[in-house]
Coordinates of C-alpha atoms in Angstrom, one line a residue:
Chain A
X1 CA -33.6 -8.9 -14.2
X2 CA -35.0 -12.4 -13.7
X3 CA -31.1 -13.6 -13.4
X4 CA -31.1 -11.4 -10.2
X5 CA -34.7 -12.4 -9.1
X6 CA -33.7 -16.0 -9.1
X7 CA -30.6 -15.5 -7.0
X8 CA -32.2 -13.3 -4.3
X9 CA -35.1 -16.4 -4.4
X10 CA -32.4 -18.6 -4.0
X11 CA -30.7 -17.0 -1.4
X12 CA -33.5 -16.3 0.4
X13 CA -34.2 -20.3 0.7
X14 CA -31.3 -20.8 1.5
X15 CA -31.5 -18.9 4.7
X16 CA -33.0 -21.4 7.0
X17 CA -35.0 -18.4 8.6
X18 CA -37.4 -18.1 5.5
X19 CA -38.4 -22.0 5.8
X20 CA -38.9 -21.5 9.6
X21 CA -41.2 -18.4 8.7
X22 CA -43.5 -21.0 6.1
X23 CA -43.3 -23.7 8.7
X24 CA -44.6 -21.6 11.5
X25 CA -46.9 -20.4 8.8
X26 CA -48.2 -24.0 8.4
X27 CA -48.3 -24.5 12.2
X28 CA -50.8 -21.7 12.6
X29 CA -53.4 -22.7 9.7
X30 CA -53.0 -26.1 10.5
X31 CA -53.3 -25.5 14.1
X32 CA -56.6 -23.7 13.4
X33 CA -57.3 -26.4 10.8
X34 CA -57.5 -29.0 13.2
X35 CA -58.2 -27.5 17.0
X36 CA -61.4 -25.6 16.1
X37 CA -64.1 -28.4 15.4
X38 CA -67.2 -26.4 13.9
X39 CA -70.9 -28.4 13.6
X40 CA -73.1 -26.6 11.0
X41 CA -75.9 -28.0 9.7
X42 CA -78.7 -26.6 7.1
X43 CA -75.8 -23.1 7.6
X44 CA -76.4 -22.9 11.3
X45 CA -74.8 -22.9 13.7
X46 CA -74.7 -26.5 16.6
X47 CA -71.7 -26.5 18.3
X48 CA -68.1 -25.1 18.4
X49 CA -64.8 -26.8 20.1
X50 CA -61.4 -25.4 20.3
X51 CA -58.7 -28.0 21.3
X52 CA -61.7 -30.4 22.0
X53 CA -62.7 -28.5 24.5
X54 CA -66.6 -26.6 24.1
X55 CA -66.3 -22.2 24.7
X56 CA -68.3 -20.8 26.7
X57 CA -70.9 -19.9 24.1
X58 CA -73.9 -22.5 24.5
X59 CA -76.0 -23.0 21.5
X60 CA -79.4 -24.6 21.8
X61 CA -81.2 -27.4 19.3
X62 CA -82.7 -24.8 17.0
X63 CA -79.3 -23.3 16.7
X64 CA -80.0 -20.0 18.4
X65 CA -77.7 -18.6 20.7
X66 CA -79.6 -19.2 24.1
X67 CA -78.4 -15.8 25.8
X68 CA -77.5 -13.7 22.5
X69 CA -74.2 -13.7 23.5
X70 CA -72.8 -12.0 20.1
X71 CA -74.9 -9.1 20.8
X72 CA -77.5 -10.3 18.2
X73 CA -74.7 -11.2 15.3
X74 CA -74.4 -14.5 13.4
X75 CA -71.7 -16.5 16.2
X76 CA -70.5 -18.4 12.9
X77 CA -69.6 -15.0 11.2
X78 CA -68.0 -13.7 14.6
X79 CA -65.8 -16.9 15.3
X80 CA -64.6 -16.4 11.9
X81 CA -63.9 -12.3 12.1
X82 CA -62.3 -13.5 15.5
X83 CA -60.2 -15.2 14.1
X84 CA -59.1 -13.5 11.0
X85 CA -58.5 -10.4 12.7
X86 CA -55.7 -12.5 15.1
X87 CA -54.2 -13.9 12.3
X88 CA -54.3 -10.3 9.9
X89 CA -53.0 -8.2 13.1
X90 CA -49.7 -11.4 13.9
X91 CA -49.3 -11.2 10.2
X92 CA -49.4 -7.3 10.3
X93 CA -47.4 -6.6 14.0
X94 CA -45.2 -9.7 14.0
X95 CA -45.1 -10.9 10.5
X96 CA -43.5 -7.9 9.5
X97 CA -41.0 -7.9 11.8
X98 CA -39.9 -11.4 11.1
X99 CA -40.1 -11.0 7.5
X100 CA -37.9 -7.4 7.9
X101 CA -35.6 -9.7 9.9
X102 CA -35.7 -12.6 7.6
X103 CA -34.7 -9.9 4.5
X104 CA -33.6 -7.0 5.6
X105 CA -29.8 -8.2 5.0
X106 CA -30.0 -8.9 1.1
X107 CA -29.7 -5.4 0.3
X108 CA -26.6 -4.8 2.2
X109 CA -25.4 -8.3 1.2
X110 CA -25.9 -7.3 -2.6
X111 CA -23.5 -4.2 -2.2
X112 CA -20.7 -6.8 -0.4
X113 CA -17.5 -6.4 -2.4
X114 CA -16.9 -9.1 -5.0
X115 CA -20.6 -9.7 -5.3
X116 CA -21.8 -6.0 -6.7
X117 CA -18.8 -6.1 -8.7
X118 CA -20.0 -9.6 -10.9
X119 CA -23.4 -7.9 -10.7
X120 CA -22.7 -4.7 -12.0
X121 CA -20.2 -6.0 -15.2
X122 CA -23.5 -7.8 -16.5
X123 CA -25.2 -6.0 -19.6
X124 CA -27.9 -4.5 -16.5
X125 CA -28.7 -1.3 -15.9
X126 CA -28.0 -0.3 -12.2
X127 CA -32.1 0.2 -11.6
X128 CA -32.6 -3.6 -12.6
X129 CA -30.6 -4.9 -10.3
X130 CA -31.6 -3.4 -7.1
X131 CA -35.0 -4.0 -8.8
X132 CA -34.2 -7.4 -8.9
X133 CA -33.5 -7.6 -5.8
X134 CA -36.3 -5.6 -4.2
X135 CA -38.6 -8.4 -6.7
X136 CA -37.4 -11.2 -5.2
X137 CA -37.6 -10.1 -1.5
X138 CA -41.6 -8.7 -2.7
X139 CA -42.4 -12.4 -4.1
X140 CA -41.1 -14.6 -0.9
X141 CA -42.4 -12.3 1.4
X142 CA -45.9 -11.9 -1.1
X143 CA -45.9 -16.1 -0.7
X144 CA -45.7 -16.0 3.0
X145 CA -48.1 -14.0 3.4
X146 CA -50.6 -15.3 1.0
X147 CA -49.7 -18.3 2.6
X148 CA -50.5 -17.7 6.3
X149 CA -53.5 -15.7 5.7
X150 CA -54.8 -17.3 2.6
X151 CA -54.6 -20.7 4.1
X152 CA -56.6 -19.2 7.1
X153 CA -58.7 -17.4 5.2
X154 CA -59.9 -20.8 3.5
X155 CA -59.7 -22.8 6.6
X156 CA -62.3 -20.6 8.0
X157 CA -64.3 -20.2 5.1
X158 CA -64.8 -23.7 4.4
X159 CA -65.0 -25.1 7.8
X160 CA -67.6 -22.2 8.5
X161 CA -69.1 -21.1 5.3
X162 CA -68.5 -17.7 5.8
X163 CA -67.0 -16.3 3.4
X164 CA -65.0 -12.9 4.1
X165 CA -63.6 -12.0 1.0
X166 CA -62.3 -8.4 2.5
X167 CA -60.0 -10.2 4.6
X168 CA -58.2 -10.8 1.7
X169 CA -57.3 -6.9 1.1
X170 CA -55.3 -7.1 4.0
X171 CA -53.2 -9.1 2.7
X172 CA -52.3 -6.5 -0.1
X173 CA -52.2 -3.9 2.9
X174 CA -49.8 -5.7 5.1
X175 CA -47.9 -6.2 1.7
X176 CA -48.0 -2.4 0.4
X177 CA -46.5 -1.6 4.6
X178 CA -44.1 -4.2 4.6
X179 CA -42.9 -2.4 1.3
X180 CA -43.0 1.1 3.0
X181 CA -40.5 -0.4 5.9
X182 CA -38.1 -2.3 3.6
X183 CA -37.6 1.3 1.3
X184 CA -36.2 2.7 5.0
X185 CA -33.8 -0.7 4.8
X186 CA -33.5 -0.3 1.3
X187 CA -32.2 3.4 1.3
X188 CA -29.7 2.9 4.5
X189 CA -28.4 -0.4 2.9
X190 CA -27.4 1.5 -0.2
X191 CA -26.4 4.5 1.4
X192 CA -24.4 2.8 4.3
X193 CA -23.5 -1.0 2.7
X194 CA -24.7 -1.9 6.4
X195 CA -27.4 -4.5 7.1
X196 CA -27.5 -4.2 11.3
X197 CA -27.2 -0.2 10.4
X198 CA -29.9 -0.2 8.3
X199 CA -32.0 -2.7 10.1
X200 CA -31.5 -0.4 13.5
X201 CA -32.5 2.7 12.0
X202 CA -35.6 0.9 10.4
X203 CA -36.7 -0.1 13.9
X204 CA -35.9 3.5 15.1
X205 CA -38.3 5.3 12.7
X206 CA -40.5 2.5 13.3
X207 CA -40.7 3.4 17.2
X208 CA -40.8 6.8 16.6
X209 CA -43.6 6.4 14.5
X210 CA -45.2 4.6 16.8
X211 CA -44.6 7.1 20.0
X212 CA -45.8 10.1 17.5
X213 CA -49.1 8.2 17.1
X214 CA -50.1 7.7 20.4
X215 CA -53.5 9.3 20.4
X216 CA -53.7 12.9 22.3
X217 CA -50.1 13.1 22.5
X218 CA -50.1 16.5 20.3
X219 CA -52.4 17.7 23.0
X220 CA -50.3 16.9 25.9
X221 CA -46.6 18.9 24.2
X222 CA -45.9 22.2 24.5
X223 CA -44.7 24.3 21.3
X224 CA -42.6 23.6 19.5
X225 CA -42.6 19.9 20.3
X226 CA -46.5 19.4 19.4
X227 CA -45.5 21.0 16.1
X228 CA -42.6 18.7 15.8
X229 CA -44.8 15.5 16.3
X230 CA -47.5 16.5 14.3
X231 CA -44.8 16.6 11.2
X232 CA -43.1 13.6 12.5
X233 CA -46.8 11.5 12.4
X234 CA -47.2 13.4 9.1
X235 CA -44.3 12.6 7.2
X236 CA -43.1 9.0 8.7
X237 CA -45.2 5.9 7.6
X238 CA -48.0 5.6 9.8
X239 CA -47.7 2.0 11.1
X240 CA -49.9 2.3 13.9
X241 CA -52.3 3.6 12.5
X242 CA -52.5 1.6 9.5
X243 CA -52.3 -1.5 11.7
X244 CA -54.9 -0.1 14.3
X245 CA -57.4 0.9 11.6
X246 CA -57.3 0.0 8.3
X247 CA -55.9 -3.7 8.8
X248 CA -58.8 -4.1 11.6
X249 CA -61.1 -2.9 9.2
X250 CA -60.4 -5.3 6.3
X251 CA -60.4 -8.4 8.7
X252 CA -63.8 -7.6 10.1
X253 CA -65.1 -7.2 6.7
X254 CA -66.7 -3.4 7.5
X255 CA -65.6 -0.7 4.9
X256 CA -62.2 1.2 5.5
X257 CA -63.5 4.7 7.0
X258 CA -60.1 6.1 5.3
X259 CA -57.1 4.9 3.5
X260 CA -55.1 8.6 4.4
X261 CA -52.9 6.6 6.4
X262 CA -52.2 3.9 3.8
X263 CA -51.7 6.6 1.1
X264 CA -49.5 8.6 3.2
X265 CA -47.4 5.8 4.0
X266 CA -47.0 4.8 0.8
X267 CA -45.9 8.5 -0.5
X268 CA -43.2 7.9 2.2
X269 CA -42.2 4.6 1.0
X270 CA -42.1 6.0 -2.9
X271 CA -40.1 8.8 -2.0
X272 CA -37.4 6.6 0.2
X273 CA -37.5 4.1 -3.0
X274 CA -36.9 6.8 -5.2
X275 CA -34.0 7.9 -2.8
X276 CA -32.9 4.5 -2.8
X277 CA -32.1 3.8 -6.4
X278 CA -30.6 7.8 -6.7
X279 CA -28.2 6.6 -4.5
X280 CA -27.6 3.7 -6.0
X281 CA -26.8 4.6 -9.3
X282 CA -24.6 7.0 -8.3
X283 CA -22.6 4.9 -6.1
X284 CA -19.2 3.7 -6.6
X285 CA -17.9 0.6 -5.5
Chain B
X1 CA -10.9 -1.5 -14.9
X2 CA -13.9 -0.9 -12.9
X3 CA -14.3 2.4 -14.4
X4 CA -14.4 0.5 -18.2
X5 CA -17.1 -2.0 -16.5
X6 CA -19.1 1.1 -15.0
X7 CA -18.8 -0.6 -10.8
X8 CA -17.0 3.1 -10.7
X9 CA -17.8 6.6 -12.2
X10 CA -15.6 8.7 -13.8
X11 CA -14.9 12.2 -12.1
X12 CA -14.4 13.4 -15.9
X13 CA -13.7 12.5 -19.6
X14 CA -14.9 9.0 -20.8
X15 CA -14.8 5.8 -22.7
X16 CA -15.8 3.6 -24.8
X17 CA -16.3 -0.3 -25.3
X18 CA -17.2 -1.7 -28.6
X19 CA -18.1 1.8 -29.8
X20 CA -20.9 2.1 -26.9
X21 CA -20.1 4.4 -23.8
X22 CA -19.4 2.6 -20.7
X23 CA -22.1 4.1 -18.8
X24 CA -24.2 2.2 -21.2
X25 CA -25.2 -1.3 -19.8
X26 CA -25.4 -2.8 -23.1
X27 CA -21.8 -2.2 -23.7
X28 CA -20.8 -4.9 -21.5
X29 CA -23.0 -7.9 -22.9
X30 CA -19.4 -8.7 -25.0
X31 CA -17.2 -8.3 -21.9
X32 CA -16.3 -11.0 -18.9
X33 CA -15.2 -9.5 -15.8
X34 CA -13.9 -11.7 -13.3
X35 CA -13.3 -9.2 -10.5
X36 CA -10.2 -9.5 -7.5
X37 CA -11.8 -11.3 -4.5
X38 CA -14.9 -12.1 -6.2
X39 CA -17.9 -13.9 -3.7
X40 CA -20.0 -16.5 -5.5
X41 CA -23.1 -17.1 -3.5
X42 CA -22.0 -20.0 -1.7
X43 CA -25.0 -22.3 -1.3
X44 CA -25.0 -22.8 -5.2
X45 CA -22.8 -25.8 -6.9
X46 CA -20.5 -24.5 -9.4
X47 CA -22.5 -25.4 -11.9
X48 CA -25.2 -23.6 -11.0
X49 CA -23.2 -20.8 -10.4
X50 CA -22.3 -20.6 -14.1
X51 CA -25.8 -21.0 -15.2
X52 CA -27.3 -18.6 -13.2
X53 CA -24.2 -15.6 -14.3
X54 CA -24.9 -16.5 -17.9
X55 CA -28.3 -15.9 -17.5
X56 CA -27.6 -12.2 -16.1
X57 CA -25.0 -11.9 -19.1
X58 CA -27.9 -12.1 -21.2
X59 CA -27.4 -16.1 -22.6
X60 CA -30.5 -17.8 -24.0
X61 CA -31.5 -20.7 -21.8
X62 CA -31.2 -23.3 -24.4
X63 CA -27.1 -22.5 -24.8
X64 CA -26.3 -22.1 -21.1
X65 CA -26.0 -25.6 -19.7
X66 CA -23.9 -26.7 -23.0
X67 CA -21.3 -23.9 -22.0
X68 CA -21.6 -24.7 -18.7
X69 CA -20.7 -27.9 -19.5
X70 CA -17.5 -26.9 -21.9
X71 CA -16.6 -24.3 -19.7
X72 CA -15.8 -26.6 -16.4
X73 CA -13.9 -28.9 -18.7
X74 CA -12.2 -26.2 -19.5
X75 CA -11.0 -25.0 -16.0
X76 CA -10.9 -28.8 -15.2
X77 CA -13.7 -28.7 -12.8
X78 CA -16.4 -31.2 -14.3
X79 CA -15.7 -33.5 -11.3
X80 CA -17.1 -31.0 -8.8
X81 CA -19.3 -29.4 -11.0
X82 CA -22.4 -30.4 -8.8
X83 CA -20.6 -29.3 -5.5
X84 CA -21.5 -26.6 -3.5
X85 CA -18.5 -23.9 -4.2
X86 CA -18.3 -23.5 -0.6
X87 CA -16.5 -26.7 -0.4
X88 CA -14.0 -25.2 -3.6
X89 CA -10.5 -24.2 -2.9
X90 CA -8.9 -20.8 -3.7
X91 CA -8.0 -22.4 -7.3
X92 CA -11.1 -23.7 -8.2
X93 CA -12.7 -20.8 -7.2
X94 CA -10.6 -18.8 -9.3
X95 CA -10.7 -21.0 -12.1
X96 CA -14.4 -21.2 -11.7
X97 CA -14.2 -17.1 -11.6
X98 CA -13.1 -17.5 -14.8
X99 CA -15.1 -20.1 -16.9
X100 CA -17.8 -17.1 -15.4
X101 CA -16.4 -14.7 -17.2
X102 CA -16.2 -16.5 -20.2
X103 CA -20.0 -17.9 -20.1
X104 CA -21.0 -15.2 -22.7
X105 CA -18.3 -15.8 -25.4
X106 CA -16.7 -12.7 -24.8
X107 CA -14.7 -10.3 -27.0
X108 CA -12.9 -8.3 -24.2
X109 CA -12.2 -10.3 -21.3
X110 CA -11.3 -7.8 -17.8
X111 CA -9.4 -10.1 -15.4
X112 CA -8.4 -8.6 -12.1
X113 CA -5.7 -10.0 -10.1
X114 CA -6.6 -13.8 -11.5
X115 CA -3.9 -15.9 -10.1
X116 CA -4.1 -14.0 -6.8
X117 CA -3.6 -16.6 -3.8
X118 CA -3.3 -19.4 -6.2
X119 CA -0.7 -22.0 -5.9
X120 CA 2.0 -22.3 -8.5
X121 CA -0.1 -25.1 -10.1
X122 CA -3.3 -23.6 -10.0
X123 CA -1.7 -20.6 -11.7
X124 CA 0.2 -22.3 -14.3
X125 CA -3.4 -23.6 -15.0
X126 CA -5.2 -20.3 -15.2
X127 CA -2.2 -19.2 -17.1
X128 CA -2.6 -22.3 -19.5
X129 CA -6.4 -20.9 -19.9
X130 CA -5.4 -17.5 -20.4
X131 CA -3.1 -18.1 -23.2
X132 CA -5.8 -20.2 -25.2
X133 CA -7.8 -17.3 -25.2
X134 CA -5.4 -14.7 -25.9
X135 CA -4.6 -17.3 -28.9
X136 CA -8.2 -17.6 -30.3
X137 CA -8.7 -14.1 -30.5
X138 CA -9.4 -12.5 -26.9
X139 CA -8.6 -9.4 -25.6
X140 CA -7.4 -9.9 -22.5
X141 CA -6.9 -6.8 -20.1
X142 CA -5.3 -8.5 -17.3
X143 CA -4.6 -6.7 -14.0
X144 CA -1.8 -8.3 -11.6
X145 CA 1.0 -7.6 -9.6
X146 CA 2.5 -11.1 -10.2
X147 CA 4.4 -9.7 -12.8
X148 CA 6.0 -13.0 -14.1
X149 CA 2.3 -13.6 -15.2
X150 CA 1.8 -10.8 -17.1
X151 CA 4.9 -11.5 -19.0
X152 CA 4.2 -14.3 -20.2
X153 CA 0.2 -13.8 -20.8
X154 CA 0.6 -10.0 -22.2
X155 CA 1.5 -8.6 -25.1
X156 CA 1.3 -5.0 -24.1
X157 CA 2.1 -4.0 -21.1
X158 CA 0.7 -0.2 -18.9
X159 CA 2.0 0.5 -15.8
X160 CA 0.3 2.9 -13.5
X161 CA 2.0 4.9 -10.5
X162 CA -0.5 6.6 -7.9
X163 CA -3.2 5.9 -10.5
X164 CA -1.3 7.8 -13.5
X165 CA -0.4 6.0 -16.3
X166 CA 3.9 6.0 -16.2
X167 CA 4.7 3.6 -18.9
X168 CA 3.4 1.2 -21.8
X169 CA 4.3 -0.4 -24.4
X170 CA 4.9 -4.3 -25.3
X171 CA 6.9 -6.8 -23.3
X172 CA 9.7 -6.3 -25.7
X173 CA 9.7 -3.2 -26.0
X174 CA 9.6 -2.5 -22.0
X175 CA 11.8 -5.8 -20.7
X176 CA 14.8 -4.7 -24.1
X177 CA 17.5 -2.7 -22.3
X178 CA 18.3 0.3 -24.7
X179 CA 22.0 0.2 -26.1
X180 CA 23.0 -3.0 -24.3
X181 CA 24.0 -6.2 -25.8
X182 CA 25.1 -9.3 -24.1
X183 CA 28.3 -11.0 -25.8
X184 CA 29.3 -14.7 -25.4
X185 CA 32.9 -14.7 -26.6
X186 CA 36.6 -16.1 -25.9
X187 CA 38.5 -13.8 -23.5
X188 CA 38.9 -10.6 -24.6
X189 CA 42.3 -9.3 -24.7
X190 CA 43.4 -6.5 -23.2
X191 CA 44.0 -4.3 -26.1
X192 CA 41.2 -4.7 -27.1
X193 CA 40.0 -3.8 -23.3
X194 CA 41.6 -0.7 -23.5
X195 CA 40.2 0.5 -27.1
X196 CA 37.0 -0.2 -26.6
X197 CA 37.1 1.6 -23.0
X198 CA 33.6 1.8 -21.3
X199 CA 31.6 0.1 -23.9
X200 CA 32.5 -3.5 -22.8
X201 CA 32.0 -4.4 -19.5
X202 CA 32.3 -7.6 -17.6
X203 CA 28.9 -10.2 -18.1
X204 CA 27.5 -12.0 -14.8
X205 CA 27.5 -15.5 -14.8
X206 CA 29.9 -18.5 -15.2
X207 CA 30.4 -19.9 -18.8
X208 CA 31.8 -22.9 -20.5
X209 CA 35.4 -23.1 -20.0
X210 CA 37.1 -20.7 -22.8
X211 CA 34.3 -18.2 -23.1
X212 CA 33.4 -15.3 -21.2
X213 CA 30.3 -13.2 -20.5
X214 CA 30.4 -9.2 -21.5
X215 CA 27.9 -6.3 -22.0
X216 CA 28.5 -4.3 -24.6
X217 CA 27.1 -0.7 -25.1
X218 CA 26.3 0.7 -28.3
X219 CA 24.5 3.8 -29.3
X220 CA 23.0 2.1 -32.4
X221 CA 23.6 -1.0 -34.5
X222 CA 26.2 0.1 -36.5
X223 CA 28.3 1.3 -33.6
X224 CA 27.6 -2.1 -32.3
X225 CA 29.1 -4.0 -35.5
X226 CA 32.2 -1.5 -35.1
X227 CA 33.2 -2.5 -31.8
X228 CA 32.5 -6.3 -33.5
X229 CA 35.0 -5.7 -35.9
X230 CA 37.7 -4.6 -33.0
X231 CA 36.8 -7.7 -31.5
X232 CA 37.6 -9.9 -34.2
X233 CA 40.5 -8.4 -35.7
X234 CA 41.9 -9.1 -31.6
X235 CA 41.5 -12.7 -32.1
X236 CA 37.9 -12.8 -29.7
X237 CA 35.5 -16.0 -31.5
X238 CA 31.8 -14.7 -30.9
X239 CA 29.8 -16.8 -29.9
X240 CA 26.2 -14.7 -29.6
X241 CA 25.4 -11.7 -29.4
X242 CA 21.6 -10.7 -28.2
X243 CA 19.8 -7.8 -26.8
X244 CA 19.8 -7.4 -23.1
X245 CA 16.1 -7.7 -21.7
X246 CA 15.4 -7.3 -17.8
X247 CA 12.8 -9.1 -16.5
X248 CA 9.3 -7.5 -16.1
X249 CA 9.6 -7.1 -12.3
X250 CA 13.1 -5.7 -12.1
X251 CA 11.7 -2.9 -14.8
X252 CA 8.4 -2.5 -13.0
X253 CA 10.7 -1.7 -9.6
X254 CA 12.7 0.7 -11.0
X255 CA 9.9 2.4 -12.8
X256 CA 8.1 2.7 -9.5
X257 CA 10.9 3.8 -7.5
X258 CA 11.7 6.4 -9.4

């Protein structure tokens, strides 16, 4: 399997795409590394700039907020959940969709004639090389994000001395849906041998499971439409709602009120895997 | 081929390879397979190319940059070994195909279509190859429609008609026109012409001056030494006498066209 892991890695960096994904990675952490210019001293709180430039939040000598303008909270522990929560829902609303972009062709590629062929005459089973593959596409994009919101997640905590170590969880969450999308691209790639077909039909389910999330919708359909939404939002992976709830969540630091939506996106993406390497196996080439 | 190799499944019946079914994985870790049109990824140098297919055939790490190294001298590539293989030509990239397939030291070596696209040099090379290995003990299963390939490279030849196996055998055996003999000799005279009827016929080709070309027919060996022996005693000097063989393609064609 690690023959197969290496060349997907290899592949993968050599698509110029992937290093533009790290450098704009680097970009945002080192944007936030260097604009935002926090004072702290004895843990509290003197001054904030961003870009050089003072917000609008004033903070006297003794380091309290002169107008409570936090509502009462620690402004250090609010810059820093402001921030996290940008970067864990760019990671979780755009990242994805770069990263799906970035990878969703090495399936498809894989399957290319003259390629499976030299794959599939080695002593692997069938299940360790699409394995393989599906490893080496989870590591790069398991670095990127680690990356991005690691890096952020220490900028903050060092420059602030807050420490939010339940941001870190979304990382594994934006992870564990990224997964659930690439098993759609995974199952059409094997099915179809087409990357733009399987990248299109990706981004269809994804819209639809986005439109059969809108909140009240249900409410507003006649039979049997309501029904069929309710077993749409039931059965597809719940992306909005993941990415409106649980992600939010994690970057504020507060607990997740349910992980339904996580677990029922993650039965989805298990069963399209599970389709995925059925088909697979049992393909010809 | 790609059924033996397991790239296709088998509707029904089955095989085996080294005693292991070919649905089995493992039964391929003594094959090579260097399949027709084959794609190396190409932003690797060849010689990483080699190193990273030997390391999916299962070679310990420690043995696969030596036989990377042996195997491009092999296929003559050593001077571009460290160059991408998108800058290779058809030939290289063939002959690279091959020192693939051969990373693992294999017993059974599948080769489809090898010398496909390749100029006559490049093939006589890949041919050159082929023949080592068929010398030091290889099986080669060799899939081509370049038929004078085959002839020389093969020792048994199948061929296969609409996917159904029509005729096998070896090279002799399929290229050996039955009960037809070509005959060197000085001009046969007519009497002897005349008794020997339809079992000499004229030869195509010019000879020497003083000899002639004939075929002979003969329904065995001994009827063969008979019409010999009317020969002589009317004066003909023999000069050979061999077994008519057709070429490989000329057979292949008329199996086919049957």
């Amino acid at each position: 399997m690690i023959g197969v892991v290496v060349l997907t890695l290899r592949e993968l960096m050599a698509r110029k795409i992937v290093l533009g994904l790290f450098v704009v990675a680097t970009v945002v952490w080192g944007t936030l590394a260097l604009a935002l210019q926090i004072d702290v001293v004895d843990g509290t709180l003197q001054g904030i700039r961003l870009f050089g430039q003072a917000p609008e939040v004033q903070v006297e000598g003794n380091g309290e907020p002169a107008e409570q303008p936090f509502g009462g909270e620690d402004p250090l522990r609010m810059i820093v959940i402001a921030a996290e929560s940008v970067v864990a829902g760019a990671a979780y609303w755009i990242g994805i969709l770069l990263a799906l972009f970035a990878t969703g062709g090495l399936v498809a590629s894989m399957m290319d004639r003259g390629q499976v062929d030299l794959l599939l005459s080695k002593p692997l089973g069938r299940s360790t090389v699409l394995g393989g593959r599906l490893l080496g596409v989870g590591i790069v994009v398991a670095l990127l994000a680690f990356y991005l919101m690691g890096m952020v997640w220490l900028v903050m905590s060092l420059k602030t001395g807050v420490w939010n170590p339940r941001f870190l969880l979304a990382i594994g969450v934006v992870l564990a849906m990224f997964a659930v999308v690439y098993s759609v691209v995974t199952l059409v790639s094997v099915s179809s041998g087409s990357a733009p077909l399987a990248l299109v039909v990706t981004l269809g389910l994804l819209f639809v499971s986005l439109v059969v999330a809108l909140p009240g919708l249900p409410d507003k359909l006649q039979e049997p439409w309501r029904q069929v939404v309710q077993a749409l939002h039931a059965v597809l992976p719940r992306f909005a709602d993941v990415g409106g709830r649980t992600v939010p969540s994690l970057a504020r630091g507060v607990p997740v009120r349910s992980w339904t939506h996580l677990v029922a996106s993650l039965g989805f993406g298990l069963v399209a895997y599970a389709a995925a390497f059925a088909v697979f196996r049992r393909k010809d080439f | 081929m790609k059924l033996l190799l397991g790239i296709v499944h088998p509707t029904e019946g089955g095989a085996t390879i080294f005693d292991r079914p070919i649905g089995d994985s493992q039964a391929r870790r003594s094959v090579g397979f260097l399949p027709e049109d084959h794609r190396f990824p190409d932003f690797l140098t060849g010689r990483q190319t080699l190193r990273l297919y030997a390391r999916m055939a299962g070679l310990a790490a420690d043995e696969r940059d030596a036989r990377a190294v042996e195997l491009l001298a092999r296929v003559r590539l050593t001077e571009a070994a460290d160059r991408k293989v998108r800058t290779y030509s058809k030939g290289m990239m063939q002959r690279l195909g091959l020192a693939q397939a051969m990373m693992n030291r294999p017993r059974l070596l599948v080769l489809d279509e090898p010398a496909d696209g390749v100029d006559p040099v490049g093939r006589r090379e890949i041919r050159d190859v082929l023949v080592e290995l068929r010398d030091e003990g290889a099986t080669l299963f060799l899939n081509s429609h370049l038929l004078s390939e085959i002839e020389r490279v093969c020792t048994r030849v199948a061929i296969l008609k609409e996917g159904r196996l029509v005729r096998h055998g070896t090279v002799e055996e399929l290229t050996t026109e039955e009960r037809v003999w070509r005959l060197r000799a000085t001009p046969v005279p007519e009497s002897a012409a005349t008794e020997l009827g339809e079992s000499l016929r004229p030869g195509d080709g010019d000879e020497p001056a003083g000899l002639g070309r004939y075929r002979l027919l003969a329904t065995d060996r001994a009827e063969l030494n008979r019409h010999l022996d009317v020969l002589r005693a009317a004066g003909v000097e023999i000069e050979s006498v061999e077994p008519l063989r057709t070429s490989l393609e000329d057979f292949f064609v008329d199996v086919v066209s049957r």
